[in-house]
């Protein structure tokens, strides 16, 4: 589904990603961990198509296509979804109106007819249940004045609506209390299938109790320095990152 | 056509005025004619402003004055084309003027108890005393060349009177057209709106143009908002290139009155909107809302002034603009708080988005406060469209143009939400959608 080969990226001549290699197959869950500033959000942004970053080397293949060749909106329409670490507030654009526009863009791309108001509302009701998000948030401006937790839920709600093939969740667990964490994780798990895949970026083992990864990778200084199974996350929780940094320095 | 007489506004006004005087028949004998003569003399004395004039620093009216215009140019008679510009679904009393002349054919005034809507020319004979009491009493021409020009050539326009305690639900639409099919055309509509004590009314002014030559509207509208009266005033300027507009809205508010102005400008070669409000009573409320969406080489200058004369009044101003191409916006907002006007609340905000490197805005708040116990604030921001929201929307599958249009519409919608007339609001929203080339 996703194949990243030797990916290098920089911003304003500052090198941030230094040769990432990662393969994600349908049905898999990958966790990416790593200290602050190691490049996790940058990797997510580069995959989602943020243009501030310059890819200087490497290639990314997504469902058989050259991902780096596509505009951000094309990537989304092809089924890539990024749940942002810090979802932006957009005053004046209603959550509902935004989602309807987004869904119909994606449907158009797939050659499907646009959803009419009734069908859209029905779908929305159904998906709202998955993340237990409050109806009143729907008529409000997108993320405006939402609490941290509401913003994160709204990201997963959008994911549920758009049904992506590959979801990248960037620290979706931060700012969530334990109940919200369970709800959001359940949401993610219920959307899981053998045809889609998930990459979760997190600092905490806690999330991985709920969203159980098949693989865990450690990113450090823009490179994946260690990969393993879910036990690696437990080890990191216990020992911190110092031993990884030392290993990487050798 | 060789019988069209084009007038140089810098040199030919006297001759045109004499001609005008020869044509106004019985009007010449009315007391107001002395005001006309006085205004012309004053105009000859002060002359049209130049960029050396502080009030016109960023707006060069030479751009208008270098052209010659025909006064009283007959309409080309393209009634259907003109009709197609009239706001749909708006159930309103309607006065339509083409090149300054009332079109009986396009106008439609229903009978309503407590409401008088007339051509001002007829009001001057039917309600002479009342008209004299108010006309040219608020919009001073002594130092304003364009108001002097309007006053000297006052002929037709809307006269609206709402009687004491009457609530008029149906809005009154004043639609002014320049039809420059045959030649450059000038029109000088002169409107007077009187809302008596405790009356309520909505007045919509719409300005548009057809024809390939230059069109120039120089309009003056005076509002008398009496004690406890409520007036909503919407002004839409949807003119294409080759069109000039200078308009002054002069408002005189008495105590406990409410006046709400929204000025929407969607373009023009040179547009100047003057909005002057005198709060001459306690507990007045004045809202000044503006939106300007410019492209190409449009030049739009919004000048507003609110003068708090008495204590305990409130004014709130929000002007927003989006400038593309090589367009230029000007915002100048004056707030005066006189020594007597304690406990004044006055707020002003001007926000701008520049879509191109060649677009610009000159924004200048001007607060002069002589009272000490007041709450006043102002703020101005100018910048490009934020990139973060654009990326967010794109990351959900919405293409860049549509994402930008959604964000710009949201920006503009702040002002639209202050419009209480749904059909008018929908009409403006549709025009903005067309401008943004997106269905919103
Ligand atoms: N727009 C930018 N301009 C300059 N530097 C940037 C920019 N974006 C990221 N960086 C730098 O790149 C490095 C990696 O940042 P990134 O946000 O990818 O880290 P992260 O692993 O997600 O960290 P965290 O765990 O704190 O979220 C940091 O040193 C950061 O300061
Ligand atoms: Mg991060």
XYZ file of C-alpha atoms and ligand atoms in Angstrom:
722
model
C 0.000 0.000 0.000
C 2.702 2.467 1.036
C 6.348 2.144 0.219
C 8.760 4.848 1.336
C 12.295 4.553 -0.009
C 15.218 6.627 1.225
C 13.082 9.724 1.795
C 14.971 12.949 2.487
C 13.208 16.233 3.139
C 14.198 19.669 4.296
C 12.716 23.022 5.065
C 14.552 26.252 4.398
C 17.750 24.245 3.812
C 17.389 22.542 7.171
C 17.494 18.771 6.708
C 14.772 17.082 8.737
C 14.199 13.682 7.160
C 17.396 11.809 6.429
C 16.553 8.678 4.523
C 13.329 7.075 5.727
C 12.457 3.561 4.618
C 9.078 2.134 5.507
C 6.677 -0.367 3.983
C 3.046 -0.603 5.067
C 0.772 -3.365 3.786
C -3.041 -3.443 3.763
C -4.535 -4.479 7.102
C -1.464 -3.409 9.098
C -1.095 -0.952 11.950
C 2.295 0.741 12.334
C 3.287 2.892 15.282
C 5.932 5.572 14.943
C 7.514 6.804 18.137
C 10.490 9.008 18.855
C 11.675 11.962 20.869
C 10.410 15.510 20.303
C 11.707 17.073 17.144
C 12.782 13.802 15.591
C 10.685 14.415 12.479
C 7.457 12.465 13.061
C 5.076 15.283 12.148
C 7.349 16.242 9.283
C 7.075 12.755 7.846
C 3.291 12.913 8.190
C 3.188 16.348 6.535
C 5.409 15.300 3.649
C 3.178 12.304 3.022
C 0.055 14.477 3.155
C 1.571 16.880 0.649
C 2.470 19.990 2.567
C 4.381 22.134 0.130
C 6.620 23.923 2.634
C 8.840 20.866 2.749
C 11.194 20.082 -0.064
C 11.775 16.442 -0.848
C 15.435 16.270 -1.833
C 15.790 12.534 -2.366
C 13.848 9.313 -2.384
C 10.481 8.068 -3.537
C 7.086 7.176 -2.133
C 4.706 4.754 -3.742
C 1.075 4.750 -2.651
C -1.303 2.095 -4.039
C 0.883 1.788 -7.094
C 1.157 5.514 -7.761
C 3.906 8.071 -7.295
C 2.635 9.869 -4.206
C 5.122 12.730 -4.369
C 3.845 13.622 -7.809
C 0.339 14.327 -6.524
C -1.127 17.523 -5.068
C -2.362 17.306 -1.467
C -6.008 17.159 -2.563
C -5.288 14.328 -5.022
C -3.626 12.313 -2.286
C -6.699 12.763 -0.117
C -8.982 11.710 -2.957
C -6.835 8.630 -3.549
C -7.425 7.661 0.068
C -4.681 9.163 2.209
C -5.800 10.800 5.427
C -3.837 12.767 7.992
C -5.319 13.394 11.416
C -3.451 16.532 12.395
C -1.510 16.928 15.615
C -2.829 20.497 15.776
C -6.042 20.818 13.724
C -6.417 24.401 12.543
C -9.457 26.496 13.462
C -11.351 27.833 10.471
C -13.857 30.523 11.443
C -16.830 30.962 9.168
C -16.651 27.568 7.466
C -19.218 25.280 9.042
C -18.155 21.788 9.935
C -21.079 20.301 8.025
C -20.632 22.379 4.910
C -16.927 21.606 4.845
C -17.461 17.872 5.208
C -20.112 17.765 2.533
C -17.806 19.567 0.124
C -14.927 17.234 0.981
C -16.979 14.047 0.643
C -18.407 15.067 -2.671
C -14.948 15.946 -4.020
C -13.765 12.475 -3.055
C -16.866 10.865 -4.563
C -16.455 12.807 -7.778
C -12.899 11.515 -8.012
C -14.162 7.953 -7.632
C -16.758 8.530 -10.322
C -19.652 8.458 -7.859
C -22.620 10.829 -7.762
C -22.571 13.524 -5.111
C -24.506 12.801 -1.933
C -27.675 14.819 -1.578
C -28.537 16.533 1.688
C -30.599 13.637 3.012
C -28.060 10.937 2.250
C -25.291 13.107 3.650
C -27.120 13.694 6.927
C -27.843 10.016 7.261
C -24.181 9.139 6.754
C -23.163 11.836 9.190
C -25.502 10.546 11.895
C -24.174 7.050 11.458
C -20.524 8.074 11.654
C -21.033 10.481 14.526
C -21.879 7.494 16.673
C -18.501 5.923 16.010
C -16.628 8.679 17.829
C -19.518 9.792 19.997
C -19.161 13.373 18.811
C -21.715 15.965 19.799
C -24.253 17.046 17.192
C -23.887 20.673 18.218
C -20.298 20.723 16.964
C -21.500 20.052 13.428
C -23.180 23.383 12.862
C -20.307 25.323 14.363
C -17.331 26.692 12.478
C -14.704 24.088 11.761
C -12.709 23.478 14.969
C -13.328 27.032 16.120
C -13.420 27.134 19.888
C -13.384 23.324 20.059
C -11.601 21.900 23.077
C -8.434 19.927 22.426
C -10.325 16.673 22.787
C -13.168 17.817 20.526
C -10.684 18.707 17.820
C -9.136 15.244 17.956
C -12.519 13.576 17.869
C -13.451 15.705 14.922
C -10.371 14.461 13.073
C -11.377 10.843 13.615
C -14.946 11.689 12.689
C -13.700 13.100 9.380
C -11.675 9.948 8.895
C -14.814 7.883 9.434
C -16.697 9.986 6.890
C -13.987 9.875 4.221
C -13.116 6.166 4.630
C -9.454 6.447 3.659
C -7.169 3.592 2.628
C -4.278 4.852 4.699
C -4.713 6.931 7.833
C -1.891 8.703 9.575
C -2.814 9.726 13.101
C -0.388 12.312 14.423
C -0.545 12.267 18.226
C -4.278 11.863 18.192
C -4.012 10.671 21.796
C -2.491 13.833 23.209
C -5.008 15.977 25.036
C -7.503 13.144 25.415
C -8.694 11.967 28.812
C -8.962 8.237 29.326
C -12.638 8.000 28.323
C -12.079 9.997 25.167
C -9.013 7.933 24.423
C -11.079 4.747 24.582
C -13.797 6.198 22.375
C -11.359 7.468 19.783
C -9.424 4.174 19.790
C -12.614 2.183 19.428
C -13.518 4.427 16.530
C -10.198 3.775 14.832
C -10.444 0.044 15.480
C -13.971 -0.218 14.148
C -12.869 1.443 10.913
C -10.045 -1.043 10.515
C -10.324 -3.628 7.761
C -8.075 -5.954 5.833
C -7.944 -3.404 3.012
C -6.879 -0.319 4.890
C -3.890 0.540 6.997
C -3.054 2.902 9.850
C 0.070 4.703 10.970
C -0.164 6.041 14.516
C 2.353 8.573 15.734
C 2.515 8.666 19.503
C 4.683 9.234 22.528
C 2.715 6.934 24.752
C 2.374 3.220 25.132
C -1.060 3.907 26.614
C -2.641 4.427 23.184
C -1.082 1.218 21.906
C -2.999 -0.735 24.526
C -6.096 0.187 22.590
C -4.824 0.445 19.044
C -2.531 -2.525 18.920
C 0.263 -2.109 16.375
C 1.741 -4.833 14.226
C 5.024 -2.923 14.043
C 6.685 -0.202 16.095
C 9.338 2.113 14.632
C 11.547 4.600 16.371
C 12.353 7.793 14.531
C 15.426 9.708 15.586
C 17.070 12.584 13.782
C 14.994 12.008 10.692
C 15.725 8.319 10.363
C 14.081 5.104 11.515
C 16.732 3.790 13.870
C 14.888 0.816 15.255
C 11.886 -1.306 14.307
C 10.164 -4.061 16.190
C 6.846 -5.413 17.344
C 4.574 -4.014 20.053
C 7.025 -5.132 22.726
C 9.393 -2.401 21.553
C 6.879 0.190 22.699
C 6.806 -1.351 26.159
C 10.577 -1.279 26.283
C 10.618 2.401 25.292
C 8.069 3.190 27.953
C 10.288 1.566 30.537
C 13.730 2.726 29.432
C 13.139 5.982 27.555
C 15.023 6.935 24.412
C 18.581 7.257 25.691
C 19.610 3.727 24.840
C 18.241 4.206 21.318
C 20.168 7.453 20.940
C 23.321 5.692 22.082
C 22.772 2.817 19.709
C 22.165 5.268 16.902
C 25.336 7.168 17.703
C 27.485 4.082 17.290
C -25.335 60.992 -32.679
C -24.073 64.550 -32.854
C -26.636 66.180 -30.613
C -24.984 64.700 -27.525
C -23.332 67.439 -25.560
C -20.314 66.269 -23.576
C -19.381 68.434 -20.607
C -15.942 69.020 -19.139
C -16.628 69.028 -15.387
C -13.676 71.300 -14.737
C -14.586 73.994 -17.247
C -18.094 73.515 -18.526
C -20.232 73.407 -15.398
C -21.340 77.025 -15.476
C -22.648 76.718 -18.988
C -24.329 73.419 -18.143
C -25.879 74.964 -15.045
C -27.384 77.827 -17.072
C -28.820 75.285 -19.482
C -30.175 73.269 -16.540
C -31.761 76.404 -15.074
C -33.497 77.037 -18.386
C -35.040 73.562 -18.262
C -36.354 73.248 -14.725
C -39.466 75.331 -15.311
C -41.494 75.848 -12.134
C -38.655 74.403 -10.027
C -36.680 77.588 -10.615
C -39.111 79.585 -8.550
C -38.799 77.341 -5.466
C -36.660 78.489 -2.585
C -34.342 75.536 -3.090
C -33.119 76.998 -6.355
C -31.158 79.573 -4.382
C -29.406 76.672 -2.649
C -28.511 75.257 -6.071
C -27.006 78.560 -7.141
C -25.109 78.921 -3.922
C -23.731 75.388 -4.260
C -22.455 76.097 -7.762
C -20.715 79.257 -6.591
C -19.172 77.328 -3.753
C -17.965 74.620 -6.121
C -16.354 77.217 -8.351
C -14.579 78.548 -5.294
C -13.301 75.326 -3.747
C -12.718 73.340 -6.952
C -12.471 69.562 -7.154
C -10.001 67.965 -4.739
C -6.523 66.819 -5.677
C -4.247 64.327 -3.937
C -2.766 67.252 -2.021
C -6.042 67.396 -0.149
C -5.654 65.204 2.977
C -9.112 63.703 2.487
C -8.252 62.639 -1.053
C -4.641 61.653 -0.571
C -5.031 58.138 -1.966
C -7.794 58.760 -4.482
C -7.098 60.838 -7.531
C -10.316 62.148 -9.052
C -8.429 63.332 -12.127
C -9.153 59.828 -13.290
C -12.801 60.901 -13.552
C -12.372 64.538 -14.447
C -10.218 63.861 -17.497
C -13.330 62.472 -19.193
C -16.267 64.490 -20.460
C -19.804 63.398 -19.648
C -23.251 63.913 -21.086
C -25.866 65.217 -18.631
C -29.383 63.810 -19.040
C -28.275 61.242 -21.591
C -31.369 59.373 -22.726
C -31.492 55.673 -21.936
C -30.783 53.298 -24.788
C -34.103 51.694 -23.914
C -32.616 48.284 -23.188
C -35.281 47.763 -20.604
C -34.893 44.013 -20.424
C -31.176 44.199 -19.909
C -31.635 46.735 -17.143
C -34.417 44.691 -15.601
C -32.158 41.654 -15.439
C -30.000 43.467 -12.895
C -32.818 43.987 -10.443
C -32.388 41.900 -7.298
C -34.513 38.775 -7.670
C -37.016 37.664 -5.028
C -36.895 41.024 -3.336
C -40.404 42.165 -2.600
C -39.816 45.894 -2.426
C -41.169 49.283 -3.318
C -38.950 50.182 -6.200
C -37.699 53.395 -7.707
C -35.518 52.912 -10.766
C -33.478 55.736 -12.230
C -31.673 55.515 -15.526
C -29.024 58.184 -15.996
C -30.641 60.066 -13.148
C -34.137 60.075 -14.629
C -36.940 58.159 -12.980
C -38.133 55.299 -15.154
C -41.887 54.996 -14.640
C -41.790 51.773 -16.579
C -39.358 50.048 -14.229
C -40.507 51.597 -10.979
C -43.191 50.092 -8.810
C -44.483 51.810 -5.721
C -47.248 50.169 -3.756
C -49.657 52.014 -1.511
C -48.771 51.686 2.118
C -50.243 53.491 5.039
C -47.720 55.859 6.616
C -45.208 55.616 3.776
C -44.507 58.232 1.129
C -42.197 57.342 -1.743
C -41.830 59.916 -4.484
C -39.468 61.360 -6.991
C -37.809 64.168 -5.027
C -38.771 66.548 -7.824
C -42.429 65.898 -7.046
C -41.849 65.982 -3.302
C -40.465 69.487 -3.691
C -43.811 70.676 -4.952
C -46.089 68.386 -2.919
C -44.225 68.563 0.396
C -42.292 71.780 -0.165
C -42.026 72.812 3.436
C -40.874 69.438 4.694
C -38.341 69.025 1.916
C -36.921 72.464 2.567
C -36.611 71.631 6.217
C -34.333 68.676 5.481
C -32.895 68.730 1.977
C -29.272 69.824 1.956
C -29.489 70.462 5.696
C -27.278 67.520 6.659
C -24.892 66.997 3.761
C -22.805 70.144 3.851
C -21.449 71.275 0.504
C -19.311 74.181 1.688
C -16.149 72.103 1.750
C -17.101 69.130 -0.335
C -16.943 69.632 -4.083
C -18.923 66.524 -5.006
C -21.730 67.313 -2.600
C -21.743 70.862 -3.999
C -21.982 69.412 -7.506
C -24.886 67.194 -6.435
C -26.644 70.087 -4.734
C -26.256 72.446 -7.683
C -27.707 69.897 -10.068
C -30.322 68.400 -7.773
C -33.160 67.277 -10.011
C -34.405 63.754 -9.389
C -33.953 61.071 -6.771
C -35.846 59.285 -4.053
C -37.880 60.982 -1.382
C -38.907 58.580 1.358
C -40.901 59.500 4.410
C -42.098 57.127 7.092
C -44.662 58.567 9.452
C -44.427 58.527 13.184
C -44.893 55.064 14.771
C -45.113 53.294 11.388
C -43.219 50.110 10.727
C -42.677 49.543 7.029
C -41.782 45.916 6.471
C -41.337 45.973 2.733
C -37.956 47.460 1.901
C -37.610 50.385 -0.459
C -35.215 49.794 -3.311
C -33.546 52.718 -5.020
C -31.932 51.379 -8.147
C -29.630 53.693 -10.051
C -28.365 52.840 -13.468
C -25.939 54.488 -15.777
C -26.583 53.596 -19.367
C -23.544 54.694 -21.332
C -24.504 52.966 -24.557
C -24.526 56.220 -26.544
C -21.826 58.229 -24.737
C -20.146 58.853 -21.392
C -22.956 59.435 -18.929
C -23.170 61.264 -15.598
C -26.041 60.902 -13.141
C -26.591 62.770 -9.898
C -29.290 61.106 -7.863
C -30.248 63.020 -4.778
C -32.119 61.126 -2.086
C -33.788 62.176 1.121
C -35.039 59.705 3.708
C -37.020 60.858 6.708
C -37.888 58.343 9.410
C -40.118 60.075 11.890
C -40.221 59.317 15.563
C -40.487 55.607 16.374
C -40.693 54.631 12.683
C -38.886 51.699 11.052
C -37.745 51.248 7.477
C -35.214 49.459 5.266
C -33.691 51.329 2.340
C -31.644 49.432 -0.222
C -29.531 51.368 -2.693
C -28.284 49.476 -5.691
C -25.959 50.946 -8.298
C -25.179 49.285 -11.593
C -24.282 50.136 -15.154
C -24.631 49.066 -18.742
C -22.977 50.387 -21.904
C -19.412 50.535 -23.175
C -18.645 54.189 -22.506
C -17.767 55.711 -19.155
C -20.431 56.102 -16.499
C -20.246 58.348 -13.450
C -22.680 58.469 -10.567
C -22.329 61.240 -8.042
C -24.954 60.528 -5.429
C -25.920 62.127 -2.152
C -28.362 60.570 0.277
C -29.489 62.263 3.460
C -31.057 60.326 6.299
C -32.980 61.897 9.104
C -33.406 59.231 11.781
C -35.713 60.692 14.406
C -36.080 59.751 18.026
C -36.394 56.001 18.581
C -36.530 55.274 14.845
C -34.795 52.286 13.235
C -33.301 52.491 9.757
C -31.515 49.722 7.887
C -29.604 50.942 4.882
C -27.898 48.593 2.440
C -25.838 49.886 -0.407
C -24.603 47.709 -3.229
C -22.189 48.781 -5.853
C -21.820 46.160 -8.532
C -20.280 48.043 -11.365
C -17.831 46.900 -13.911
C -14.835 48.692 -15.342
C -15.206 52.138 -16.870
C -17.439 53.164 -14.037
C -16.949 55.864 -11.463
C -18.942 56.352 -8.332
C -18.780 58.994 -5.665
C -21.445 58.702 -3.051
C -22.092 60.443 0.211
C -24.455 59.084 2.797
C -25.129 61.657 5.469
C -27.001 60.518 8.555
C -28.458 62.577 11.334
C -29.575 60.508 14.326
C -31.679 61.651 17.225
C -31.756 60.051 20.674
C -32.527 56.308 21.048
C -32.384 55.817 17.303
C -30.718 52.989 15.453
C -29.071 53.192 12.044
C -27.455 50.215 10.397
C -25.478 50.670 7.188
C -23.886 47.932 5.112
C -21.929 49.022 2.069
C -20.936 46.348 -0.422
C -18.593 47.269 -3.243
C -17.743 44.737 -5.909
C -15.635 46.928 -8.148
C -15.318 50.033 -10.255
C -12.616 52.155 -11.841
C -12.918 54.626 -9.023
C -15.351 54.363 -6.155
C -15.553 56.610 -3.158
C -18.084 55.851 -0.439
C -18.478 58.561 2.155
C -20.523 57.626 5.193
C -20.971 60.347 7.776
C -23.054 59.807 10.861
C -23.928 62.398 13.455
C -25.094 60.948 16.745
C -27.016 63.907 17.994
C -28.746 62.325 20.962
C -28.215 59.904 23.809
C -28.475 56.126 23.491
C -28.068 56.075 19.720
C -26.731 53.003 17.967
C -24.895 53.170 14.664
C -23.548 50.200 12.738
C -21.206 50.669 9.819
C -20.462 47.481 7.944
C -18.538 47.275 4.734
C -17.260 44.715 2.315
C -15.158 45.330 -0.769
C -14.066 42.654 -3.218
C -11.713 44.088 -5.788
C -9.762 42.840 -8.765
C -8.077 44.141 -11.929
C -7.384 47.852 -11.519
C -10.351 48.633 -9.297
C -9.913 51.493 -6.885
C -12.303 51.690 -3.948
C -12.095 54.206 -1.151
C -14.314 53.910 1.923
C -14.362 56.973 4.099
C -16.472 56.882 7.216
C -17.035 59.309 10.028
C -19.072 58.873 13.160
C -19.426 61.885 15.380
C -20.540 61.250 18.960
C -22.025 64.529 20.135
C -23.944 63.344 23.193
C -23.336 60.832 25.991
C -24.186 57.124 26.102
C -24.175 56.224 22.436
C -22.711 53.239 20.683
C -21.048 52.870 17.305
C -19.655 49.749 15.758
C -17.747 49.580 12.495
C -16.556 46.504 10.623
C -15.047 46.834 7.160
C -13.500 43.899 5.348
C -11.818 43.728 1.986
C -10.276 41.246 -0.407
C -8.037 42.699 -3.070
C -6.751 40.845 -6.101
C -4.958 41.867 -9.316
C -3.662 45.410 -9.257
C -6.576 46.717 -7.257
C -6.300 49.282 -4.552
C -8.415 49.759 -1.468
C -8.543 52.706 0.882
C -10.129 52.693 4.314
C -10.378 55.779 6.446
C -12.477 55.612 9.566
C -12.945 58.625 11.775
C -14.418 58.486 15.230
C -15.040 61.757 16.996
C -16.078 61.822 20.625
C -17.038 65.334 21.657
C -16.454 66.671 25.189
C -20.106 66.084 26.141
C -20.182 62.521 24.888
C -19.219 60.681 28.074
C -19.842 56.925 28.266
C -19.429 56.569 24.538
C -18.707 53.090 23.196
C -17.067 53.135 19.789
C -15.483 50.198 18.026
C -13.811 49.976 14.690
C -12.214 47.127 12.821
C -10.754 46.895 9.333
C -9.503 43.565 7.967
C -7.942 42.986 4.597
C -6.724 40.103 2.503
C -4.350 40.786 -0.346
C -4.372 38.065 -2.977
C -1.644 39.444 -5.195
C 1.640 41.293 -4.827
C 0.303 44.164 -6.864
C -2.847 44.716 -4.832
C -2.726 47.169 -1.956
C -4.688 48.836 0.806
C -4.169 52.090 2.646
C -5.920 51.879 5.965
C -6.144 54.699 8.416
C -8.135 54.827 11.621
C -8.550 58.289 13.031
C -9.796 58.639 16.592
C -10.271 62.040 18.131
C -11.551 61.850 21.651
C -12.308 64.855 23.810
C -14.230 63.065 26.559
C -12.497 61.041 29.264
C -14.968 58.342 30.251
C -15.270 56.404 27.000
C -14.547 52.982 25.557
C -13.032 53.141 22.111
C -11.020 50.634 20.179
C -9.800 50.140 16.684
C -7.778 47.561 14.840
C -6.594 46.931 11.331
C -5.046 43.843 9.800
C -3.739 43.181 6.327
C -2.202 40.000 5.025
C -2.263 37.199 2.517
C -4.760 34.384 2.820
C -3.579 32.066 5.620
C -1.880 28.970 4.256
C -2.650 26.614 7.140
C -6.421 26.524 6.582
C -5.876 26.136 2.832
C -3.698 23.088 3.451
C -6.164 21.654 5.933
C -9.009 21.834 3.413
C -6.824 20.454 0.619
C -5.785 17.553 2.821
C -9.462 16.567 2.872
C -9.736 16.468 -0.901
C -10.890 20.011 -1.651
C -8.907 21.580 -4.473
C -6.870 24.692 -3.916
C -9.149 27.142 -5.728
C -12.216 25.873 -3.976
C -10.455 25.870 -0.606
C -9.452 29.485 -1.096
C -12.957 30.422 -2.216
C -14.459 28.795 0.870
C -12.098 30.707 3.113
C -12.684 34.003 1.357
C -16.404 33.527 1.509
C -16.127 32.810 5.222
C -14.131 36.004 5.629
C -16.760 38.008 3.765
C -19.638 36.286 5.484
C -18.902 38.093 8.725
C -20.226 41.212 7.064
C -23.077 39.480 5.228
C -24.369 38.126 8.505
C -25.080 41.668 9.588
C -27.603 42.067 6.754
C -31.141 41.477 7.948
C -32.888 41.312 4.564
C -32.618 37.675 3.432
C -33.248 38.267 -0.300
C -30.651 41.025 -0.361
C -28.170 38.929 1.568
C -28.711 35.986 -0.783
C -28.249 38.224 -3.782
C -24.946 39.545 -2.470
C -23.826 36.021 -1.540
C -24.543 34.901 -5.077
C -22.571 37.801 -6.553
C -19.654 36.965 -4.283
C -19.850 33.319 -5.318
C -19.707 34.410 -8.953
C -16.714 36.567 -8.218
C -14.954 33.686 -6.495
C -15.979 31.462 -9.418
C -17.277 28.843 -7.022
C -20.579 27.600 -5.813
C -20.568 28.236 -2.118
N 8.141 24.845 9.323
C 9.306 24.570 9.943
N 10.312 25.474 9.919
C 11.479 25.212 10.543
N 11.723 24.084 11.211
C 10.774 23.148 11.260
C 9.507 23.355 10.636
N 8.745 22.258 10.845
C 9.494 21.432 11.576
N 10.711 21.961 11.837
C 11.781 21.343 12.627
O 11.940 20.015 12.229
C 12.203 19.178 13.323
C 11.202 18.049 13.374
O 9.922 18.560 13.728
P 8.632 17.664 13.821
O 7.492 18.544 14.120
O 8.551 16.822 12.607
O 8.980 16.772 15.096
P 8.118 15.702 15.862
O 8.898 14.457 15.836
O 6.736 15.654 15.305
O 8.089 16.311 17.318
P 6.959 16.280 18.460
O 7.113 14.976 19.148
O 7.346 17.402 19.368
O 5.636 16.471 17.812
C 12.193 20.060 14.568
O 13.515 20.423 14.878
C 11.401 21.270 14.096
O 11.796 22.422 14.791
Mg 4.845 16.107 16.024
